[in-house]
Amino acid sequence: MVAGVEVTGEGLSCRRGDRLLFTDLSLNARPGTLTAIVGPNGSGKTSLLRMIAGLLKPEAGTLTLSTGGVADEEPATLLCYLGHHDALKAQMTARENLEFAARWQGAVRDPDEALARLGMTRQADLPVGYFSAGQRRRTAFARCWMVGRPVWLLDEPTSALDSAGRAAVIDLIGAHVADGGTVIAATHETLIAGAAELRVA
Amino acid sequence: MVAGVEVTGEGLSCRRGDRLLFTDLSLNARPGTLTAIVGPNGSGKTSLLRMIAGLLKPEAGTLTLSTGGVADEEPATLLCYLGHHDALKAQMTARENLEFAARWQGAVRDPDEALARLGMTRQADLPVGYFSAGQRRRTAFARCWMVGRPVWLLDEPTSALDSAGRAAVIDLIGAHVADGGTVIAATHETLIAGAAELRVA
Amino acid sequence: MLRFANPKKFLDLSGALLPWLWLGAIGLMGWGLYAALFATPADYQQGDSVRIMYIHVPSAWMASFIYGFMFIASVVGLVWKHPLADTAAKEAAPIGACFTAACLITGSLWGKPTWGTYWIWDARLTSVLVLFFLYLGYMGVWAAIEDRAKAARAAAILCVVGVINIPIIRFSVEWWDTLHQGPSVVRFENGKLAPSIDPSMLWPLLAVAVGCTLLFFALLFVRMRTDIARRRIRTLMTMKAAA
Amino acid sequence: MSAFLALVRRDLLLSFRIGGGPFLGLAFFLTVTAMLPLGVGAKLNLLGEAAAGFLWVAAALASLLSLDRLFQADAEDGSLDQLALGALPLEFAVLAKAIAHWLTTGLPLTLAAPVLALMLNMPEAGYATLTLSLLIGSPVFSLAGAIGAALTAGLRRGGLLLSLLVLPLFVPVVVFGAGAVSAAINGFEPGAAFLFLGAVSLFSLVLGPVAGAAALRIHLS
Amino acid sequence: MSAFLALVRRDLLLSFRIGGGPFLGLAFFLTVTAMLPLGVGAKLNLLGEAAAGFLWVAAALASLLSLDRLFQADAEDGSLDQLALGALPLEFAVLAKAIAHWLTTGLPLTLAAPVLALMLNMPEAGYATLTLSLLIGSPVFSLAGAIGAALTAGLRRGGLLLSLLVLPLFVPVVVFGAGAVSAAINGFEPGAAFLFLGAVSLFSLVLGPVAGAAALRIHLS
Ligand code: HEM
Ligand SMILES: Nc1ncnc2c1ncn2[C@@H]1O[C@H](COP(=O)(O)OP(=O)(O)OP(=O)(O)O)[C@@H](O)[C@H]1O
Ligand SMILES: Nc1ncnc2c1ncn2[C@@H]1O[C@H](COP(=O)(O)OP(=O)(O)OP(=O)(O)O)[C@@H](O)[C@H]1O
Ligand SMILES: [Mg+2]
Ligand SMILES: [Mg+2]
């Protein structure tokens, strides 16, 4: 059981350049739920996720991560973020990439187990530069699972994945949610039936 | 009506590192058809596409592009390739990117029209570095359509696209096929019902 | 040339030649060095340090010669896609690097008594150093690319491009005024090649030089045979793994 | 601490695998020392007097020209986001990356300095001072340089801005560093110059990470 | 032709937007010339004699240190594939990119050379020769350098290899270039050196694109 963290946003608005992507957006993601951010291309899904991760300042509004009703001081250490970019170093092997992440962000699970869960055992010692698009994505998701923080922010987690990879990812998301985790995912497809939908535009 | 180009491969095999990805693969893509390359992650779909594009040498086997039964001398100028990477320069605007491609590869259509077809008119003068994942993908596909060569090699053309973008892409693929073009696409989803399937592993 | 294309023929031929190569190399170098160290007189200016010449000059010649050999092998490999030529170029490089290093080391040891310094940035010295780097770079390309065919092509391109350094080494003494000796073993005189050092020094020098050449081919053949054997083992292992 | 060292290690590993790590730095300095006398003409005594100056300028240049990639690769592939979400504040990430940068540019030069000085015919009295001054002073190039690199990561005109920003920080270090060596050669005490270099180095040890992290945060959002 | 020019233009545009184009090159050379006298200690006459050598070495280094990115950015973002599928053979792509590289490194130096020479107190007799020799010789750094850049694009230890590979090609140019200027200063005719520089330049104009494209093709597959 992971610590239940609730993500609350109120009156959020986001500006990129001179354009307001969205205004007065509210969100509430409780522990044990999956929230899907939906909207057309360029509507601000990625921007919203980055905002929650603390990587982008909201133009207006407030964002809090709270455990048991108490707002957290260091939100950055409560969450993991899987962006469009896989954030893997092409010159390092999959295992080396994960081992570094385990050191830098801390980890609750073993890198090898994480890779195995996504069917990447055979490629663990290959430099990521040789990977196919799907293998890369699997490795990036494996990192997220390995780090195992309560809040997962996922930007199109299943892109480039084949059906087996997609099933594995959806499985692990489901398990995390069942375990009391909070998952917020931006996606163009249905990940888990019954996910709450948050429309950005 | 574009010149009908037939793509034929016989006994192809592909080696990456010391692994054989596939052996003795044959393919035949006739003008006016869409061939979908399917297979799990890392099975060699991208590699096959690059091989057809002439970017990767087959370990064994032959590949020919022929117009009206006559093998072509310069296959590189008959095809366009949309890879996993969008091949867009972040510091240039969408229009500048397309204008360069039009000069370098030649083009049968107008950059602005191509951007318009994919709903990117409003972003045409924004540097690609600011684009969302879907906007980038749209721009890359727009380049392919603008260049307008007979053979299209598409690697997951609809990845990161919303439903409108996907519809636009499938539409343009359909039109090209109807027009006598040859489309070979690697993908994890059904693009057009009735596409021939080529399984790589 | 192409008759020796397949490794089998090469293995047979090199196997038959190797004993003679070793014999010739050891014999010539043995006699040459003996004559150089004990039988020839010391130089009236340089004293005994002149004896370094019998190593220095042949290794300087070998450094260029082996590069030239690699150049030809690379061209053959590029044009005729001949795997044996690639192997030859690849295996020659470390030997060439060793001769170059020997030339640099003996040269700077010789420099101390004659010029009063181990090293100066003179054009010939620098261009030999650069040749040494070129060998290292060539070996580096082979080491950096895992795919053998790709590595062979890349290294061959590098070798072909780098060959311009050879005339530069040869003529650097004439183009730039330097401390280093001009060609003084053989010279063109009245349109004829004429030796310009005493025969008692010339013969041992030539013997060592020819001996070094034979030594090079002996080492090269051994290395190539090892490489061929190593690759065979690899193929067998992968076949076994696949089965 | 283990997180911090892990990042230093990662950057070193990457620099090894991409460029050959400290050996690239060494090759660069060897190149400089090989080309200089040839270009200048082997007027040995002339070279020797100026050697310390050359080496210091070369160190500054090598840092300057490799700094622009310090954060850029991480920014492009999304790693910067992950660095910002680590267990340590971003300041430590900047410090770790600057240290790794120094280990592959400043340190190899420092260690090779006596050999290079020998090759450039520098008077022997200056060897120790040269090495010591480089050891104390060259971290500034990586630490203060990190501020510029962070400010310009992903910005348009990054490279140009970078030179303009870090140059004023580099020049005094070069002047005092080379000054210390020529003082030692001429028989003076280089003490004051060492004090200055040490002070600047300590100052940039604090300022670099703090200002660098602040600059990166702007860029992230 | 229009395709060729389009690629030159694109690379220039990118270099402008990323690094300030030729101005980055200028800033670099100004930095060097500003630092050198400070580092060497203002022994002006000593500087003046060696000025041509410094400028030539600086030109070689500036090219060397920017060459490793020549094809790498294109290889990483997939643009290299598109370049290979153009209407022109890959040779022209290499040539166009080398030209753009020269326009942002070699050319600004050539144009600024008289000013820099003045700053370094070079005897006036050498100005014209310096400028002309740079104009003729500096393209080699970009053209021959492109071979090294293509050979090492995407390789492990690429950076280190690159320096090893291009150094042998650069050294003779530096020597002859600097030699020409010092000949002119001392009242000799620099004609032979010009001939050599011109020959090498023409040679690399052909060899660079051909060998560079061959090397790129290896990496593509
Ligand atoms: C590290 C220092 C040195 C290097 C790299 C070097 C390099 C070379 C090279 C490359 C050659 C062959 C030239 C050719 O093929 O035409 C050569 C030949 C020769 N070197 Fe050196 N050398 C060095 C030091 C010296 C010294 C100190 C001496 C004695 C004063 C010396 C005397 C000679 C002589 C007599 C020859 C034969 C010249 C000829 O007939 O071609 N070298 N050296
Ligand atoms: N400096 C800028 N000026 C103008 N617009 C900008 C700027 N930076 C970003 N944008 C715009 O902000 C939006 C970014 O949206 P974001 O990446 O959050 O979209 P998204 O919903 O994730 O889309 P996708 O489904 O394609 O991933 C885009 O429309 C982009 O054009
Ligand atoms: N040097 C190498 N050594 C070993 N394996 C390699 C090497 N380079 C590539 N590979 C392997 O080759 C395969 C590349 O496959 P490719 O990119 O064609 O897959 P794909 O079918 O397009 O997959 P995806 O659906 O994920 O895009 C991967 O399994 C990868 O691990
Ligand atoms: Mg997005
Ligand atoms: Mg793929």
Coordinates of N, CA and C and ligand atoms in Angstrom, one line a residue, chain A residues 16-19 21 39-48 84 155-156 188 200, chain B residues 123 126 130-135 160, ligand 2:
Chain A
R16 N 1.1 29.9 -22.7 CA 2.3 29.6 -23.5 C 2.5 30.7 -24.6
G17 N 3.6 31.4 -24.6 CA 3.8 32.5 -25.5 C 2.7 33.5 -25.1
D18 N 2.0 34.0 -26.1 CA 0.9 35.0 -25.8 C -0.5 34.3 -25.8
R19 N -0.5 33.0 -25.8 CA -1.8 32.3 -25.8 C -2.1 31.7 -24.5
L21 N -3.7 28.7 -22.8 CA -4.2 27.4 -23.3 C -5.4 27.0 -22.6
G39 N -8.2 15.7 -24.6 CA -8.3 17.0 -25.4 C -7.6 16.9 -26.7
P40 N -7.9 17.7 -27.6 CA -7.2 17.6 -28.9 C -5.7 18.0 -28.8
N41 N -5.0 17.8 -29.9 CA -3.6 18.1 -30.0 C -3.4 19.6 -29.7
G42 N -2.4 19.9 -28.8 CA -2.1 21.2 -28.6 C -3.0 21.9 -27.6
S43 N -3.9 21.2 -26.9 CA -4.8 21.8 -26.1 C -4.2 22.1 -24.7
G44 N -3.2 21.4 -24.4 CA -2.5 21.7 -23.1 C -2.4 20.6 -22.1
K45 N -2.6 19.3 -22.6 CA -2.5 18.2 -21.7 C -1.1 18.1 -21.1
T46 N -0.1 18.1 -22.0 CA 1.2 18.0 -21.5 C 1.5 19.1 -20.6
S47 N 1.1 20.3 -20.9 CA 1.4 21.5 -20.1 C 0.8 21.3 -18.7
L48 N -0.4 20.8 -18.6 CA -1.1 20.5 -17.3 C -0.3 19.5 -16.5
H84 N 6.7 13.0 -22.9 CA 6.7 12.5 -24.3 C 8.1 12.0 -24.6
D155 N 2.4 10.8 -19.7 CA 2.0 11.5 -20.9 C 2.1 10.5 -22.0
E156 N 0.9 10.1 -22.4 CA 0.7 9.0 -23.5 C 1.6 7.8 -23.2
H188 N -4.7 9.8 -25.7 CA -5.8 9.8 -26.8 C -6.6 8.6 -26.9
V200 N -9.3 19.3 -21.2 CA -8.6 20.5 -21.1 C -9.1 21.6 -22.1
Chain B
Q123 N -0.5 27.5 -36.5 CA 0.8 27.3 -35.9 C 1.9 27.4 -37.0
L126 N 5.0 29.4 -36.0 CA 5.6 29.2 -34.7 C 6.8 28.2 -34.8
Y130 N 8.2 24.8 -30.0 CA 7.1 25.0 -29.1 C 6.0 24.1 -29.3
F131 N 6.0 23.2 -30.3 CA 4.9 22.4 -30.7 C 4.6 21.3 -29.7
S132 N 3.4 20.9 -29.6 CA 3.0 19.7 -28.8 C 3.4 18.5 -29.7
A133 N 3.4 17.3 -29.0 CA 3.8 16.1 -29.7 C 2.9 15.9 -31.0
G134 N 1.6 16.1 -30.8 CA 0.7 15.8 -32.0 C 1.0 16.9 -33.1
Q135 N 1.2 18.1 -32.7 CA 1.4 19.1 -33.7 C 2.7 18.8 -34.5
A160 N 0.7 9.8 -31.4 CA 0.5 11.1 -30.7 C -0.6 12.0 -31.3
Ligands
LIG2 N1 6.1 30.2 -26.9 C1 4.9 29.8 -27.4 N2 4.1 30.6 -28.1 C2 2.9 30.2 -28.6 N3 2.4 29.0 -28.3 C3 3.1 28.1 -27.6 C4 4.4 28.4 -27.1 N4 4.9 27.4 -26.5 C5 3.9 26.4 -26.6 N5 2.9 26.9 -27.3 C6 1.6 26.1 -27.6 O1 1.2 25.5 -26.4 C7 0.6 24.3 -26.7 C8 1.3 23.2 -26.0 O2 0.4 22.3 -25.7 P1 0.7 20.9 -25.0 O3 2.0 20.4 -25.4 O4 0.4 20.9 -23.6 O5 -0.4 20.1 -25.9 P2 -0.9 18.6 -25.7 O6 -2.3 18.8 -25.2 O7 0.0 17.8 -24.9 O8 -0.9 18.2 -27.2 P3 -0.6 16.7 -27.8 O9 -1.9 15.9 -27.7 O10 -0.2 17.0 -29.2 O11 0.5 16.2 -27.0 C9 0.7 24.1 -28.2 O12 -0.5 24.4 -28.8 C10 1.8 25.0 -28.6 O13 1.6 25.5 -29.9

